[in-house]
Amino acid sequence: MDAGTTAERLAALLAERVDHRFKGLPPDAEGLTLAELAAQRRNLFTGGFTTPVLALSAERLQHNLDLMETYAARHGLAFAPHGKTSMAPQLFHRQIEHGAWGITLAVPHQVRVARWFGIQRVFLANELVDPAALRWIAAELAADADFRFVCYVDSVRGVELMDAALGGTGRPVDVVVELAAGEGARTGARTEAECAAVADAVAATGTLRLVGVAGYEGEVPRADPDRVRAWLRRLTALAADFDEAGRFAGLDEIVVSAGGSAWFDAVADVFAELPGLSAPVLKLLRSGAYVSHDDGHYRRLTPFVRVPEEGSLEPAFRLWTQVVSRPSPEQGFSNAGKRDAAYDLDLPFALVVRRGGEERPATGVSVTALSDQHAWLRTTPEADVEVGDWLGMGLSHPCTSFDKWQLIPVTEADGTVVDYIRTFF
């Protein structure tokens, strides 16, 4: 895709006009373009923004981008962060500017978004058997010699469906055999013998090309460091066995890929043990939640907790809500609920109270439940919170935070809004 076209499409995101579609934006900004609003550098707290409003810290976002770029380079890993975490083309391109090989995605719609905004390398961490989507992928490959697309295969049946849909197209679709993380895990062939059968089925087609192996260690049952590393060694052994059997003959590069956001230290360790193969190995890490990090699930499980000398990611999201009811000394309600906050892994965390331009820790305040548009607050005697206060909440699981907001203000530490991130879920 032409670089000028990509730049124009990214710029068009900020040419959208402020209106009722976007939660939390100032009502008096109606009709301005997002670029014009950003140029005003309004303050999130005094510039007319309404609650609830989700904000992304400019400084913490930059820190996280820098840290993972350094980490991947230090460990000799290529990096294709999982874009379904944010589905934000502006962030895709910032990740690529920070050394990412490409972007990992999960379903055809996401690939279409990425391609529209000029992403040239896509790893689809899923088997793709939809005929319409496969024909579209084939057309993209035929039209753009620089487009690299890789996807999972995990069954002979899947290979047969892909081959039937792609029959008569030109450039083969690159595939990697997915090894399941264990019995009862998610997708993937369960045994090495099944993986070999899938690889044989690929070799029998003229429409697919086997380029490697992959999987997701986050699905290892009862995951702990030993179990995760044991599965990763199965994955690298599978790559070595396939290579020894000549399954990668003629390739310029062999793909070996894993890596969610909880165990990428184990991925780095085990991939470093991979023996030399018949072609250079693209050791492809796919962790995506790092870009915003969080205050719950990943903050507890991030590899940087286990290996602190590698650095530390920082939670970059804050959901600002307003206290709208204080019916008793033990209870309060703020105006953000399931429509606004991730809640699939943890409830939001009450972090700070803001009143009269001053901010202090939300001591004695906790979120106990979410309704559609309310957070239920439990307050202990030391809590100092009243109707009208702004309550800043931390969130868990970025994947289900981004998808609730089409537009996210990017704020500096003093609350100045410097940019807006557009999402496409």
mmCIF file with all atom_site columns, C-alpha atoms in Angstrom, residues 14 16 18 25 29 32-43 49 409-410 416-421:
data_model
loop_
_atom_site.group_PDB
_atom_site.id
_atom_site.type_symbol
_atom_site.label_atom_id
_atom_site.label_alt_id
_atom_site.label_comp_id
_atom_site.label_asym_id
_atom_site.label_entity_id
_atom_site.label_seq_id
_atom_site.pdbx_PDB_ins_code
_atom_site.Cartn_x
_atom_site.Cartn_y
_atom_site.Cartn_z
_atom_site.occupancy
_atom_site.B_iso_or_equiv
_atom_site.pdbx_formal_charge
_atom_site.auth_seq_id
_atom_site.auth_comp_id
_atom_site.auth_asym_id
_atom_site.auth_atom_id
_atom_site.pdbx_PDB_model_num
ATOM 1  C CA . LEU A 1 14  ? -8.366  13.168 13.257 1.00 0.00 ? 14  LEU A CA 1
ATOM 2  C CA . GLU A 1 16  ? -13.599 13.295 12.080 1.00 0.00 ? 16  GLU A CA 1
ATOM 3  C CA . VAL A 1 18  ? -16.834 15.771 17.356 1.00 0.00 ? 18  VAL A CA 1
ATOM 4  C CA . LEU A 1 25  ? -16.034 14.669 24.751 1.00 0.00 ? 25  LEU A CA 1
ATOM 5  C CA . ALA A 1 29  ? -16.628 21.047 20.947 1.00 0.00 ? 29  ALA A CA 1
ATOM 6  C CA . LEU A 1 32  ? -14.711 20.669 15.621 1.00 0.00 ? 32  LEU A CA 1
ATOM 7  C CA . THR A 1 33  ? -12.431 18.093 14.049 1.00 0.00 ? 33  THR A CA 1
ATOM 8  C CA . LEU A 1 34  ? -10.488 15.955 16.461 1.00 0.00 ? 34  LEU A CA 1
ATOM 9  C CA . ALA A 1 35  ? -7.299  17.591 15.188 1.00 0.00 ? 35  ALA A CA 1
ATOM 10 C CA . GLU A 1 36  ? -8.732  21.011 15.990 1.00 0.00 ? 36  GLU A CA 1
ATOM 11 C CA . LEU A 1 37  ? -9.799  19.871 19.441 1.00 0.00 ? 37  LEU A CA 1
ATOM 12 C CA . ALA A 1 38  ? -6.377  18.335 20.119 1.00 0.00 ? 38  ALA A CA 1
ATOM 13 C CA . ALA A 1 39  ? -4.713  21.591 19.076 1.00 0.00 ? 39  ALA A CA 1
ATOM 14 C CA . GLN A 1 40  ? -6.688  23.390 21.796 1.00 0.00 ? 40  GLN A CA 1
ATOM 15 C CA . ARG A 1 41  ? -4.884  21.238 24.398 1.00 0.00 ? 41  ARG A CA 1
ATOM 16 C CA . ARG A 1 42  ? -7.865  21.296 26.721 1.00 0.00 ? 42  ARG A CA 1
ATOM 17 C CA . ASN A 1 43  ? -7.557  19.931 30.223 1.00 0.00 ? 43  ASN A CA 1
ATOM 18 C CA . PHE A 1 49  ? -15.117 16.762 29.215 1.00 0.00 ? 49  PHE A CA 1
ATOM 19 C CA . PRO A 1 409 ? -8.226  11.045 24.887 1.00 0.00 ? 409 PRO A CA 1
ATOM 20 C CA . VAL A 1 410 ? -4.468  10.842 25.443 1.00 0.00 ? 410 VAL A CA 1
ATOM 21 C CA . THR A 1 416 ? -3.670  18.213 29.132 1.00 0.00 ? 416 THR A CA 1
ATOM 22 C CA . VAL A 1 417 ? -5.254  16.277 26.261 1.00 0.00 ? 417 VAL A CA 1
ATOM 23 C CA . VAL A 1 418 ? -2.731  16.026 23.428 1.00 0.00 ? 418 VAL A CA 1
ATOM 24 C CA . ASP A 1 419 ? -4.224  13.407 21.102 1.00 0.00 ? 419 ASP A CA 1
ATOM 25 C CA . TYR A 1 420 ? -7.178  11.091 20.491 1.00 0.00 ? 420 TYR A CA 1
ATOM 26 C CA . ILE A 1 421 ? -7.011  7.350  19.747 1.00 0.00 ? 421 ILE A CA 1
#
